[in-house]
mmCIF file of C-alpha atoms in Angstrom:
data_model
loop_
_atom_site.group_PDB
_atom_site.id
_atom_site.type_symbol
_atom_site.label_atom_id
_atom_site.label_comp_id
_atom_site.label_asym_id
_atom_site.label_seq_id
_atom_site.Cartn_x
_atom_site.Cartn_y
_atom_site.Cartn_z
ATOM 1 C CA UNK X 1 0.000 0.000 0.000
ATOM 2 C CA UNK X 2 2.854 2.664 0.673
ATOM 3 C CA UNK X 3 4.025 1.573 -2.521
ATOM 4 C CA UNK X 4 0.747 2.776 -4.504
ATOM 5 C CA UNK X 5 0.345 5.819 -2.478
ATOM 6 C CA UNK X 6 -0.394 7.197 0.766
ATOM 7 C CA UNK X 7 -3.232 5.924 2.515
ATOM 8 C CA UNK X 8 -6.583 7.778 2.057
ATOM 9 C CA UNK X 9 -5.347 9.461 -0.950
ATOM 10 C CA UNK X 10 -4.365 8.891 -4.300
ATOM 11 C CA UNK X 11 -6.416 7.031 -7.077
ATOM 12 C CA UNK X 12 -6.158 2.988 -8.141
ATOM 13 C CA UNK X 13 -7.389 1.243 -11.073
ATOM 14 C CA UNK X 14 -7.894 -2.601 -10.494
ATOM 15 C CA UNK X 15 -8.523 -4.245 -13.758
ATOM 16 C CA UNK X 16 -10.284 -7.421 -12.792
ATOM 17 C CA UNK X 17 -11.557 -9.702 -11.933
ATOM 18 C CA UNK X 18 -13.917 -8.832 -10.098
ATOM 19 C CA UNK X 19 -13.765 -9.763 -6.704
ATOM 20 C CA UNK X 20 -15.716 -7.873 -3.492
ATOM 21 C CA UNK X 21 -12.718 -8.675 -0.936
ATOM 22 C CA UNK X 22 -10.366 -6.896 -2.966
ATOM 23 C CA UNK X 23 -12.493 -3.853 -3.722
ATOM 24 C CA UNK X 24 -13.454 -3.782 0.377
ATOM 25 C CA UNK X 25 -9.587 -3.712 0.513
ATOM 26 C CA UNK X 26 -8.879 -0.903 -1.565
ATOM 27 C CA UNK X 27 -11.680 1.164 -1.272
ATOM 28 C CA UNK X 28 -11.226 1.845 2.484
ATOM 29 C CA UNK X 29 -7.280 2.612 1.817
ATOM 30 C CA UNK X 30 -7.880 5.286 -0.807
ATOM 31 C CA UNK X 31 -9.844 8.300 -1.944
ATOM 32 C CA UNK X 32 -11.139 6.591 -5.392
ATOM 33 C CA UNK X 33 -10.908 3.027 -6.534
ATOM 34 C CA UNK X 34 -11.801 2.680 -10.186
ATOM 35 C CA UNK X 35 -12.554 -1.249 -11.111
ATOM 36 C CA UNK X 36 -12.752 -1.994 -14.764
ATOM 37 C CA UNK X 37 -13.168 -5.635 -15.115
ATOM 38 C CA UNK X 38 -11.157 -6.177 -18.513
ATOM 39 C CA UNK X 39 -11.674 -10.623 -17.872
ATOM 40 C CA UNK X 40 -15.004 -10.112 -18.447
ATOM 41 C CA UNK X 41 -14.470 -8.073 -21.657
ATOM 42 C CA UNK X 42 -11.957 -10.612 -22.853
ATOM 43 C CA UNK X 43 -14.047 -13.240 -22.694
ATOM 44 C CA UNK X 44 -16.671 -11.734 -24.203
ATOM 45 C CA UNK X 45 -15.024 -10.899 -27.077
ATOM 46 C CA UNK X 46 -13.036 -14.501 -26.887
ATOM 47 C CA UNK X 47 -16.766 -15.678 -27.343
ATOM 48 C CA UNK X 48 -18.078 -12.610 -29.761
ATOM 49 C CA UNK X 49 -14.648 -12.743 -32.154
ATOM 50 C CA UNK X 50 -14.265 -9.227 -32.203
ATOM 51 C CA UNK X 51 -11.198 -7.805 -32.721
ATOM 52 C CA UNK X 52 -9.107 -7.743 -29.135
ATOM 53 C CA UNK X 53 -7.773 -3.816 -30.167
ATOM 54 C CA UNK X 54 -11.657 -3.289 -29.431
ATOM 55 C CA UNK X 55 -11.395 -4.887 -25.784
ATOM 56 C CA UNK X 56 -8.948 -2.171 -24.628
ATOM 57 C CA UNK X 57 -11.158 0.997 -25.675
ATOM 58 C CA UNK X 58 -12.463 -0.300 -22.588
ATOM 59 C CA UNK X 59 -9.718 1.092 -20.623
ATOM 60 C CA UNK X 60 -10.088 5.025 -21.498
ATOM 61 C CA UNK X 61 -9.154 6.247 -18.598
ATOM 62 C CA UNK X 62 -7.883 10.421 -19.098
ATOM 63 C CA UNK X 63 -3.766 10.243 -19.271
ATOM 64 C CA UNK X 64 -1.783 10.533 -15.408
ATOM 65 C CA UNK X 65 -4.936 9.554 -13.799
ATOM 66 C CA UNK X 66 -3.955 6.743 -11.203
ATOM 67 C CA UNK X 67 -1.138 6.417 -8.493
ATOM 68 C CA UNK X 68 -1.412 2.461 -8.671
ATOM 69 C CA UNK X 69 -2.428 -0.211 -11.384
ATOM 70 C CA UNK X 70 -2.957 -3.244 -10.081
ATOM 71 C CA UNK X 71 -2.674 -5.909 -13.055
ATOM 72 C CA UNK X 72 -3.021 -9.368 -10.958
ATOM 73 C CA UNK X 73 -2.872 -12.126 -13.098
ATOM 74 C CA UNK X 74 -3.866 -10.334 -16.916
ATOM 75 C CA UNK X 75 -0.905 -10.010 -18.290
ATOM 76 C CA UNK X 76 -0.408 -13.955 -18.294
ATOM 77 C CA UNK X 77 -3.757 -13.889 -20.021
ATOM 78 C CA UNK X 78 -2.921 -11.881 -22.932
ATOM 79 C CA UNK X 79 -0.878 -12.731 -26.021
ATOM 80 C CA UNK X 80 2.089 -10.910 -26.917
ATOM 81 C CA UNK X 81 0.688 -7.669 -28.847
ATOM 82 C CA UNK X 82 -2.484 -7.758 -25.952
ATOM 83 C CA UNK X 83 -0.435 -7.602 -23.531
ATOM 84 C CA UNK X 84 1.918 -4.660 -25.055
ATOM 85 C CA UNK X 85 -0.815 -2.514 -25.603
ATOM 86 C CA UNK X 86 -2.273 -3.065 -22.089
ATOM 87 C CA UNK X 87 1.253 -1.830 -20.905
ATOM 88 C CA UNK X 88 1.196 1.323 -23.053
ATOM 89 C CA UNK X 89 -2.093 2.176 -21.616
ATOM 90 C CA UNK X 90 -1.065 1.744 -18.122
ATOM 91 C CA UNK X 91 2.153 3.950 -18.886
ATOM 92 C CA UNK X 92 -0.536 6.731 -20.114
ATOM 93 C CA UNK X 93 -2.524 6.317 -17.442
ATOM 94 C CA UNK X 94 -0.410 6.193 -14.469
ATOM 95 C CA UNK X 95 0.834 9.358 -13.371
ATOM 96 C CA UNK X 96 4.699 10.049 -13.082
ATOM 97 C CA UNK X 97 5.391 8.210 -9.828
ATOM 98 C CA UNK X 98 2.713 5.935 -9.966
ATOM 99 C CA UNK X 99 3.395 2.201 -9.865
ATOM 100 C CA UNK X 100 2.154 -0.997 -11.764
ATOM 101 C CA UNK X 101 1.356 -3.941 -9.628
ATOM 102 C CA UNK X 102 1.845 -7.019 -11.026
ATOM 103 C CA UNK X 103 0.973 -10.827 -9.718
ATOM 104 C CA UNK X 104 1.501 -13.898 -12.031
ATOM 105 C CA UNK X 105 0.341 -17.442 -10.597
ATOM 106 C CA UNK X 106 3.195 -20.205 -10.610
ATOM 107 C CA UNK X 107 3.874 -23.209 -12.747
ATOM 108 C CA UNK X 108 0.794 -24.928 -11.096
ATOM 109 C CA UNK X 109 -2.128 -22.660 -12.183
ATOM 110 C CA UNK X 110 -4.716 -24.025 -14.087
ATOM 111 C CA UNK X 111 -4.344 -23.697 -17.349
ATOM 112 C CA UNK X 112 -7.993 -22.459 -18.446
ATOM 113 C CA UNK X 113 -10.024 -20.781 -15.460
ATOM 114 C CA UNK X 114 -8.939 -17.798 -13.729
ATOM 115 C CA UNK X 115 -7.308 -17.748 -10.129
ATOM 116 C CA UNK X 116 -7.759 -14.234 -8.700
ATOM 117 C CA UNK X 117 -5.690 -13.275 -6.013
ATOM 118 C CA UNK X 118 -8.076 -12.392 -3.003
ATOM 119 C CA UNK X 119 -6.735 -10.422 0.153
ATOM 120 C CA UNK X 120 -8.922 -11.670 3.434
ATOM 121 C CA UNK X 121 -8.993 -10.592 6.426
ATOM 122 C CA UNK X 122 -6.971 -7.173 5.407
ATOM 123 C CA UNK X 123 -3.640 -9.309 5.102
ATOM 124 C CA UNK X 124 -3.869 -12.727 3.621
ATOM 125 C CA UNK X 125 -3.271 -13.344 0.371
ATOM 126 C CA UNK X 126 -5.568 -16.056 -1.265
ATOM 127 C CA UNK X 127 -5.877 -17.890 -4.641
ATOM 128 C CA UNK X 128 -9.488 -17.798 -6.061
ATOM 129 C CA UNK X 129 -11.029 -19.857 -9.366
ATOM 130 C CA UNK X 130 -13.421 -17.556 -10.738
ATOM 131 C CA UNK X 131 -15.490 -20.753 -12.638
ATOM 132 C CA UNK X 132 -17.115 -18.162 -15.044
ATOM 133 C CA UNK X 133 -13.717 -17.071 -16.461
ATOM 134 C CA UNK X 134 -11.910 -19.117 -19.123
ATOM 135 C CA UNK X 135 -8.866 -17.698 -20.846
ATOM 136 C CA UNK X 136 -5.734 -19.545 -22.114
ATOM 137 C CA UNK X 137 -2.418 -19.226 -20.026
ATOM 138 C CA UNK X 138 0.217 -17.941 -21.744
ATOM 139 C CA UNK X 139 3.093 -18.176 -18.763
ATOM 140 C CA UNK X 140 5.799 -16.059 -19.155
ATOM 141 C CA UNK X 141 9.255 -16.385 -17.654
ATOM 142 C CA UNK X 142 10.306 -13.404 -15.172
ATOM 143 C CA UNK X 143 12.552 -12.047 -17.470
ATOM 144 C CA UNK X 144 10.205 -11.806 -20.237
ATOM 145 C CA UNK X 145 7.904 -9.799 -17.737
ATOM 146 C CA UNK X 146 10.271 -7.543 -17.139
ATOM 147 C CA UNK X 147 10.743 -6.784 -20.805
ATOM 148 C CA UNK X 148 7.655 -6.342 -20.949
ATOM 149 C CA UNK X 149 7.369 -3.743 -18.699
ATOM 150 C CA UNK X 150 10.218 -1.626 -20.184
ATOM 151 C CA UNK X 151 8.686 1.821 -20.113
ATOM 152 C CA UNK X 152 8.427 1.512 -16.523
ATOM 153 C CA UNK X 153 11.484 1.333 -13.441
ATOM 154 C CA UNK X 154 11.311 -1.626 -11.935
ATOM 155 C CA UNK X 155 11.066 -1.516 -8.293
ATOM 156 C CA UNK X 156 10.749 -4.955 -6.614
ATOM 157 C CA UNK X 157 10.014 -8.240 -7.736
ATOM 158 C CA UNK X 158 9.252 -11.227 -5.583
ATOM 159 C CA UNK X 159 8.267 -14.777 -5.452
ATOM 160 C CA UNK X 160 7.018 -16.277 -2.966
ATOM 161 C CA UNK X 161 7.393 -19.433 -1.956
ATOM 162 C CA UNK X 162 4.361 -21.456 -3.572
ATOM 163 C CA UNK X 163 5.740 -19.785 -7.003
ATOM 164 C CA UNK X 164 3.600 -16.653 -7.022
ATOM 165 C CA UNK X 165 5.102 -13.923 -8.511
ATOM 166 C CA UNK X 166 5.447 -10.190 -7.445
ATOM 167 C CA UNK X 167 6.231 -7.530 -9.221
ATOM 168 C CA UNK X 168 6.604 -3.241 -8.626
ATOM 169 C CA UNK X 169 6.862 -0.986 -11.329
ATOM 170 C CA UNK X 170 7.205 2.597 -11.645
ATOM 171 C CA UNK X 171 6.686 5.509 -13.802
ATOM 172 C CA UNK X 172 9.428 7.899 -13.850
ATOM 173 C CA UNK N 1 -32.960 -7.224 3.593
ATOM 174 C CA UNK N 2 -32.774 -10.843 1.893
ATOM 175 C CA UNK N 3 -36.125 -11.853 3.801
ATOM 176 C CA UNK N 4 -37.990 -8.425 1.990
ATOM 177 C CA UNK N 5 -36.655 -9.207 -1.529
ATOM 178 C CA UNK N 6 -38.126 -13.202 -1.112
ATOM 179 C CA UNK N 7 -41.353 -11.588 -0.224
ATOM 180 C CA UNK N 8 -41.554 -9.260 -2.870
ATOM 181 C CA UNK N 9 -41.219 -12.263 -5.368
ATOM 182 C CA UNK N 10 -43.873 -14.390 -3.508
ATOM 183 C CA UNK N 11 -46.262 -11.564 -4.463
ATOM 184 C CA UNK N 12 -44.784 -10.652 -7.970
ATOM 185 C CA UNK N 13 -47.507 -10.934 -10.462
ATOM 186 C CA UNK N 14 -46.868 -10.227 -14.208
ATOM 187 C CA UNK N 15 -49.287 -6.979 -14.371
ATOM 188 C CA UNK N 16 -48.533 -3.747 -16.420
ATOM 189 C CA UNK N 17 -48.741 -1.085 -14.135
ATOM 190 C CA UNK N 18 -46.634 -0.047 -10.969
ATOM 191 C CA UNK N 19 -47.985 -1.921 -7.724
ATOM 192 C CA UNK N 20 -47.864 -0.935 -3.955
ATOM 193 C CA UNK N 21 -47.295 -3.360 -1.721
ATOM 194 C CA UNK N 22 -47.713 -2.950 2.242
ATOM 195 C CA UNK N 23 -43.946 -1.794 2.398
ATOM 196 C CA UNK N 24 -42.803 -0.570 -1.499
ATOM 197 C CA UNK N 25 -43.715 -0.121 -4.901
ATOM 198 C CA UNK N 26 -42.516 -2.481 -7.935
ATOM 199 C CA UNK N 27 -41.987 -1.470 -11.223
ATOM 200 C CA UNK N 28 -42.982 -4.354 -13.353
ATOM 201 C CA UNK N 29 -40.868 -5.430 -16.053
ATOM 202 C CA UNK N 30 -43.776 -3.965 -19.109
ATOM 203 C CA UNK N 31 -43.097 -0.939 -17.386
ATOM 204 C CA UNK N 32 -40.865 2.026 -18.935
ATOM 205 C CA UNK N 33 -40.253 5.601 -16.982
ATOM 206 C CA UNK N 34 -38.610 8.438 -17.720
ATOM 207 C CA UNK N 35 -38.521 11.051 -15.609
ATOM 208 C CA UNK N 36 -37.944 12.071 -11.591
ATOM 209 C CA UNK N 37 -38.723 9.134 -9.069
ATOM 210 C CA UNK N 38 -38.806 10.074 -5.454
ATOM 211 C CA UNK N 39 -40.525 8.384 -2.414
ATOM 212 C CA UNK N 40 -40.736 7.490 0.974
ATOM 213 C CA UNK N 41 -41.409 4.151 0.664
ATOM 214 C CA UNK N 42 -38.980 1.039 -0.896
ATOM 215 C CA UNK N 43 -38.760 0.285 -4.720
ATOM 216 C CA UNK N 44 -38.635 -2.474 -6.785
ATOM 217 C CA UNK N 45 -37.795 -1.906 -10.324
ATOM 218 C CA UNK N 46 -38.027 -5.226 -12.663
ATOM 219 C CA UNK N 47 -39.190 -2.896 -15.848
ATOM 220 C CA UNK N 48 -37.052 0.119 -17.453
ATOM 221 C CA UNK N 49 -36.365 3.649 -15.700
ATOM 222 C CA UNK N 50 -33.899 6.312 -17.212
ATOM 223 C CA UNK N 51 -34.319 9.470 -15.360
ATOM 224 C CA UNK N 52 -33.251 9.914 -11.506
ATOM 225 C CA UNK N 53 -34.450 8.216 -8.230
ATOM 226 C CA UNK N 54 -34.662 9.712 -5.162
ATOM 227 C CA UNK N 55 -35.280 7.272 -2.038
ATOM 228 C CA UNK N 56 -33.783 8.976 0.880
ATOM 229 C CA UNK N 57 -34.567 6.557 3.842
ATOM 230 C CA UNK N 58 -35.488 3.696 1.623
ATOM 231 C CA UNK N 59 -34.644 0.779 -0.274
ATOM 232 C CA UNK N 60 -33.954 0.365 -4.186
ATOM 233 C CA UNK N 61 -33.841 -3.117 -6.049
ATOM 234 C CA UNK N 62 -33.183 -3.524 -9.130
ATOM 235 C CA UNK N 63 -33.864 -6.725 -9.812
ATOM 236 C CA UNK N 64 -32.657 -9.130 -12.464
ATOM 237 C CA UNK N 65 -34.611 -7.701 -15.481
ATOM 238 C CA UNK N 66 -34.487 -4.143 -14.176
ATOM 239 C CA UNK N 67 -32.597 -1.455 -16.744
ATOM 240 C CA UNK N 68 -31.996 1.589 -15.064
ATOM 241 C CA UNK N 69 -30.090 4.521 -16.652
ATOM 242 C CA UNK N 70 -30.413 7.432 -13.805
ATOM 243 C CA UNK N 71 -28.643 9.472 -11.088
ATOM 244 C CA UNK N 72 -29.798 7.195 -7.456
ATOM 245 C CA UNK N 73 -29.998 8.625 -4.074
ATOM 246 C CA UNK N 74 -31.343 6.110 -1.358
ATOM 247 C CA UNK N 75 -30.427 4.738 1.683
ATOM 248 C CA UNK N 76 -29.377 0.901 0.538
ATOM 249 C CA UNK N 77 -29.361 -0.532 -2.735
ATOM 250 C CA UNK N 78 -29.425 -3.474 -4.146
ATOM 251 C CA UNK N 79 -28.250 -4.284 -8.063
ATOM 252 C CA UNK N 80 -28.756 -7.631 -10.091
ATOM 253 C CA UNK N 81 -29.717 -6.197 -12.996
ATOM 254 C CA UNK N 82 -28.312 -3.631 -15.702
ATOM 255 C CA UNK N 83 -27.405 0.024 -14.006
ATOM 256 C CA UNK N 84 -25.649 2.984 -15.658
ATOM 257 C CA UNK N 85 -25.347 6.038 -13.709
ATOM 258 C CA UNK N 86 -24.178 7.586 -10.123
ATOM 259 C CA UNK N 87 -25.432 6.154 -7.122
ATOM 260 C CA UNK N 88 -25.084 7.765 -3.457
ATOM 261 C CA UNK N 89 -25.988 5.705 -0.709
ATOM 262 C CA UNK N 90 -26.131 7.087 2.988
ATOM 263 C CA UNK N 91 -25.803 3.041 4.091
ATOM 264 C CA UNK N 92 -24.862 -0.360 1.666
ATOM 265 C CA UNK N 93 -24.681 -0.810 -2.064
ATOM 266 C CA UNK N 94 -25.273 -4.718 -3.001
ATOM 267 C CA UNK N 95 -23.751 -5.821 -6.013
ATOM 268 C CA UNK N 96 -24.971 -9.168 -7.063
ATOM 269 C CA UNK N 97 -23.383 -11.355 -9.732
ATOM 270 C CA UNK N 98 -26.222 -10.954 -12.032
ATOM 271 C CA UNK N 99 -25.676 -7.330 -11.878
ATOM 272 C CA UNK N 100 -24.011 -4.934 -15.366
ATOM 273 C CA UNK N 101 -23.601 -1.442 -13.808
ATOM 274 C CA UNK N 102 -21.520 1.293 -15.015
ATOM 275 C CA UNK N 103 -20.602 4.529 -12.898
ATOM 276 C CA UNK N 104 -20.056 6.028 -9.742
ATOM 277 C CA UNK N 105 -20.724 4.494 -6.609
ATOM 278 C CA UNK N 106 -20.410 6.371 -2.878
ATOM 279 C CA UNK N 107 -21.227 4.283 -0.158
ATOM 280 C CA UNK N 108 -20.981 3.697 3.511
ATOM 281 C CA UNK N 109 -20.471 -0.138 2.966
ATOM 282 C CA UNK N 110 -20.347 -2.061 -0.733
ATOM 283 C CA UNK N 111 -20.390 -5.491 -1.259
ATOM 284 C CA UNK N 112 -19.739 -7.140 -4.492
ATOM 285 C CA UNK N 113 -20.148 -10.890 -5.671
ATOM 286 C CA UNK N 114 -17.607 -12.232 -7.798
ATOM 287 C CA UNK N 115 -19.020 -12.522 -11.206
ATOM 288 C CA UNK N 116 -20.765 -9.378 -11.238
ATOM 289 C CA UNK N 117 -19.479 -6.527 -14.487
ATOM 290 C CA UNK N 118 -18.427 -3.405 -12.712
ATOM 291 C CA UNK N 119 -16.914 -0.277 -14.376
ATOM 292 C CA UNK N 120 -17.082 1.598 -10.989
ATOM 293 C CA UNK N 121 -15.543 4.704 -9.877
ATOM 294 C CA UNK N 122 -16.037 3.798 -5.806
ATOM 295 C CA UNK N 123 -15.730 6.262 -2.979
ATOM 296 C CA UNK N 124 -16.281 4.482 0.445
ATOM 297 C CA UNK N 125 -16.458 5.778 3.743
ATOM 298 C CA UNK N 126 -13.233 5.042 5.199
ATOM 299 C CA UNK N 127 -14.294 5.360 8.719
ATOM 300 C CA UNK N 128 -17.193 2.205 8.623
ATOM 301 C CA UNK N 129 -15.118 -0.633 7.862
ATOM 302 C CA UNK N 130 -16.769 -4.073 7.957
ATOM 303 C CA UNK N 131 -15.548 -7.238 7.532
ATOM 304 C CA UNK N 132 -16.067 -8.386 3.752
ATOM 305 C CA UNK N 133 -19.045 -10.909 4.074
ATOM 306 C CA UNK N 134 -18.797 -13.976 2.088
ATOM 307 C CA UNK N 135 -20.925 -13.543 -0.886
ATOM 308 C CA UNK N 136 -19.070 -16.076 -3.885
ATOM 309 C CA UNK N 137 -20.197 -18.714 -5.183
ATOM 310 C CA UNK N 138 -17.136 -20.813 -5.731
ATOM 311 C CA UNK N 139 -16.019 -20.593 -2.127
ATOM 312 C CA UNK N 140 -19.303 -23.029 -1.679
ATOM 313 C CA UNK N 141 -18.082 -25.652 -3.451
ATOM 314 C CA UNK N 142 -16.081 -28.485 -2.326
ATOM 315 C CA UNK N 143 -13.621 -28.697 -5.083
ATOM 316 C CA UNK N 144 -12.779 -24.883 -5.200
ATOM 317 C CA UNK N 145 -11.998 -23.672 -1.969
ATOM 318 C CA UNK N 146 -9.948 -20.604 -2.057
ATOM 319 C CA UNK N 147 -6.724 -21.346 -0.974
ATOM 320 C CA UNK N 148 -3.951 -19.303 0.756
ATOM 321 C CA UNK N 149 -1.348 -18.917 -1.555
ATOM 322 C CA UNK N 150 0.907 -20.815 1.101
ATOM 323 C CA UNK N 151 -1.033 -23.605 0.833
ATOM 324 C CA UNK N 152 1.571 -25.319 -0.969
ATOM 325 C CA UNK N 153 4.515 -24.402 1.348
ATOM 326 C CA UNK N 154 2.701 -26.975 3.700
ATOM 327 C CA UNK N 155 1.863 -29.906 1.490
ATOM 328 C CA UNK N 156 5.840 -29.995 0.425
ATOM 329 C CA UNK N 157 6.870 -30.225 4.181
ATOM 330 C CA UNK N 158 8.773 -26.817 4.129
ATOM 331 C CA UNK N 159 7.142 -26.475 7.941
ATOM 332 C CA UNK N 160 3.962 -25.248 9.684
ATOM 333 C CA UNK N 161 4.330 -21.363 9.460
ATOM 334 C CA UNK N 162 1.615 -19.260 9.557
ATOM 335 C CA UNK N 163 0.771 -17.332 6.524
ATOM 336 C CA UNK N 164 2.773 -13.964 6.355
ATOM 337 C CA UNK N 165 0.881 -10.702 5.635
ATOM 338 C CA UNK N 166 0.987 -8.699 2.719
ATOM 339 C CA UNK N 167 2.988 -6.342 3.797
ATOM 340 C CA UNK N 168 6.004 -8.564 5.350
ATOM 341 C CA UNK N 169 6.343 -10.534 2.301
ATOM 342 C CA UNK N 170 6.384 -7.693 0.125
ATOM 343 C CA UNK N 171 9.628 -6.312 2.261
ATOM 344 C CA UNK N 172 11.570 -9.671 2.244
ATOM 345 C CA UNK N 173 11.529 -9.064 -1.672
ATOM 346 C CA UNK N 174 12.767 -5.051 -0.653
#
């Protein structure tokens, strides 16, 4: 939390999945959450076959608009060019200073359905199926994460011990 | 709250015209409105409103087939249906996972299922904190239970440690 800003200020942008323990979380810790759930919108266009450039107009968000990002478990949705573009929007959007926070499951996620990360009981750090979310698992290597995020600093990166990954990034 | 929503579907009828009950008025789901609502009395819609609702005191439902395109003032809400606007709420804001809404939300208390489509701006009062209630579906069921992400760390024999918080794990990787 000091990371993305100090408490009972500042602006975060959680892009999904949707989950009510995580918004309770965040909510109470700063002045504005924004949620947009872009799993949902994935898989509805998965299903609908529309172009995925369409899926991110969801995210249209005014430029230097959040002090935090928090991208738990997308970016190991998304194929290559998805997942470049979601990083150029977060650059836009953050503000200078902000951070991206990233999770990535381990080498034992299921493949198909979606673990969210869930925080409980205001410290604990859970894993989640969300049954109504199917999207293929394209796992990426650490290294290839931090490519990935190139436009930003990296700050900290972490793994803990059942393989999830954490990552800080920030925009200079 | 749950007990008043089962008993306004026990006397749900499929008629074309908004119906007082004892305790609040539904808007059927043949029903379209456009305009200013305001009342002293809870509200059911099932049909379509676009306008602005003003229940100070009172509950709004919008239940499952309810389309609602308006600015919302009322004491608690709940949403399973389809909701685009701003709400302020001087107590809770339900979310179910039928619900679609889209907008601003300012709340004493929110609670959202998992499954539900939010595009929310949320402001919550940070002095009423609450413990999250448990309100998914997959923690139900047997073969899905979440899991702390240490859950692992004990099945490999690596010892019986508690699970860290958030904030000590993060500074081990500082």
């Amino acid at each position: 939390m000091e990371s993305l800003g100090e408490e009972g200020k500042g602006q975060i942008l959680d892009v999904g999945p949707i989950c009510g323990d995580n918004i309770d979380f965040f909510a109470r810790r700063v002045k504005r959450l924004c949620v947009c759930d872009m799993f949902f919108h994935l898989v509805k266009g998965s299903g609908s076959g529309a172009p995925s450039d369409q899926v991110w107009q969801h995210l249209d968000y005014p430029p230097e608009s959040f002090e935090g990002i928090l991208l738990w478990d997308l970016i190991d949705r998304l194929e290559d060019h998805d997942a470049e573009e979601v990083v150029k929007r977060c650059y836009s959007m953050a503000k200078p200073g902000g951070v991206v926070m990233i999770l990535a499951h381990g080498q034992q996620t299921s493949p198909k359905v979606v673990n969210s990360f869930v925080i409980i009981d205001d410290f604990r750090l859970y894993s989640r199926p969300q049954l109504h979310l199917e999207l293929p698992l394209y796992m990426r290597q650490n290294r290839e994460v931090m490519e990935m995020l190139a436009p930003f600093t990296p700050i900290t990166s972490f793994i803990y011990r059942n393989g999830t990954r954490e990552f800080l990034f920030r925009r200079f | 709250m749950l007990g008043k929503s089962k008993e306004v579907k026990d006397v749900a009828v499929p008629v074309s015209r908004p119906r007082a009950t004892g305790e609040k008025t539904i808007i059927t789901k043949d029903i379209s409105i456009e305009g200013k609502i305001r009342g002293k009395e809870d509200l059911v819609i099932e049909g379509t409103v676009k306008g602005s609702i003003q229940l100070e005191g009172h509950h709004l439902t919008i239940g499952p087939n309810g389309q609602v395109e308006a600015e919302v003032i009322a004491e608690n809400l709940t949403i399973s249906g389809r909701l685009v606007g701003n709400i302020k709420a001087l107590g809770k804001v339900e979310i179910t996972k039928e619900a679609n809404f889209n907008g601003e939300i300012r709340a004493k208390h929110l609670s959202v299922e998992d499954g539900a489509y939010l595009k929310a701006m949320i402001e919550l009062d940070p002095h009423h904190k609450d413990k999250a209630e448990p309100t998914d579906e997959p923690l139900k069921q047997k073969d899905y239970k979440a899991k702390p992400t240490y859950g692992p760390l004990k099945q490999k024999g690596y010892g019986d440690e508690a699970p860290h918080d958030l904030a000590s794990v993060s500074d081990k990787g500082k």
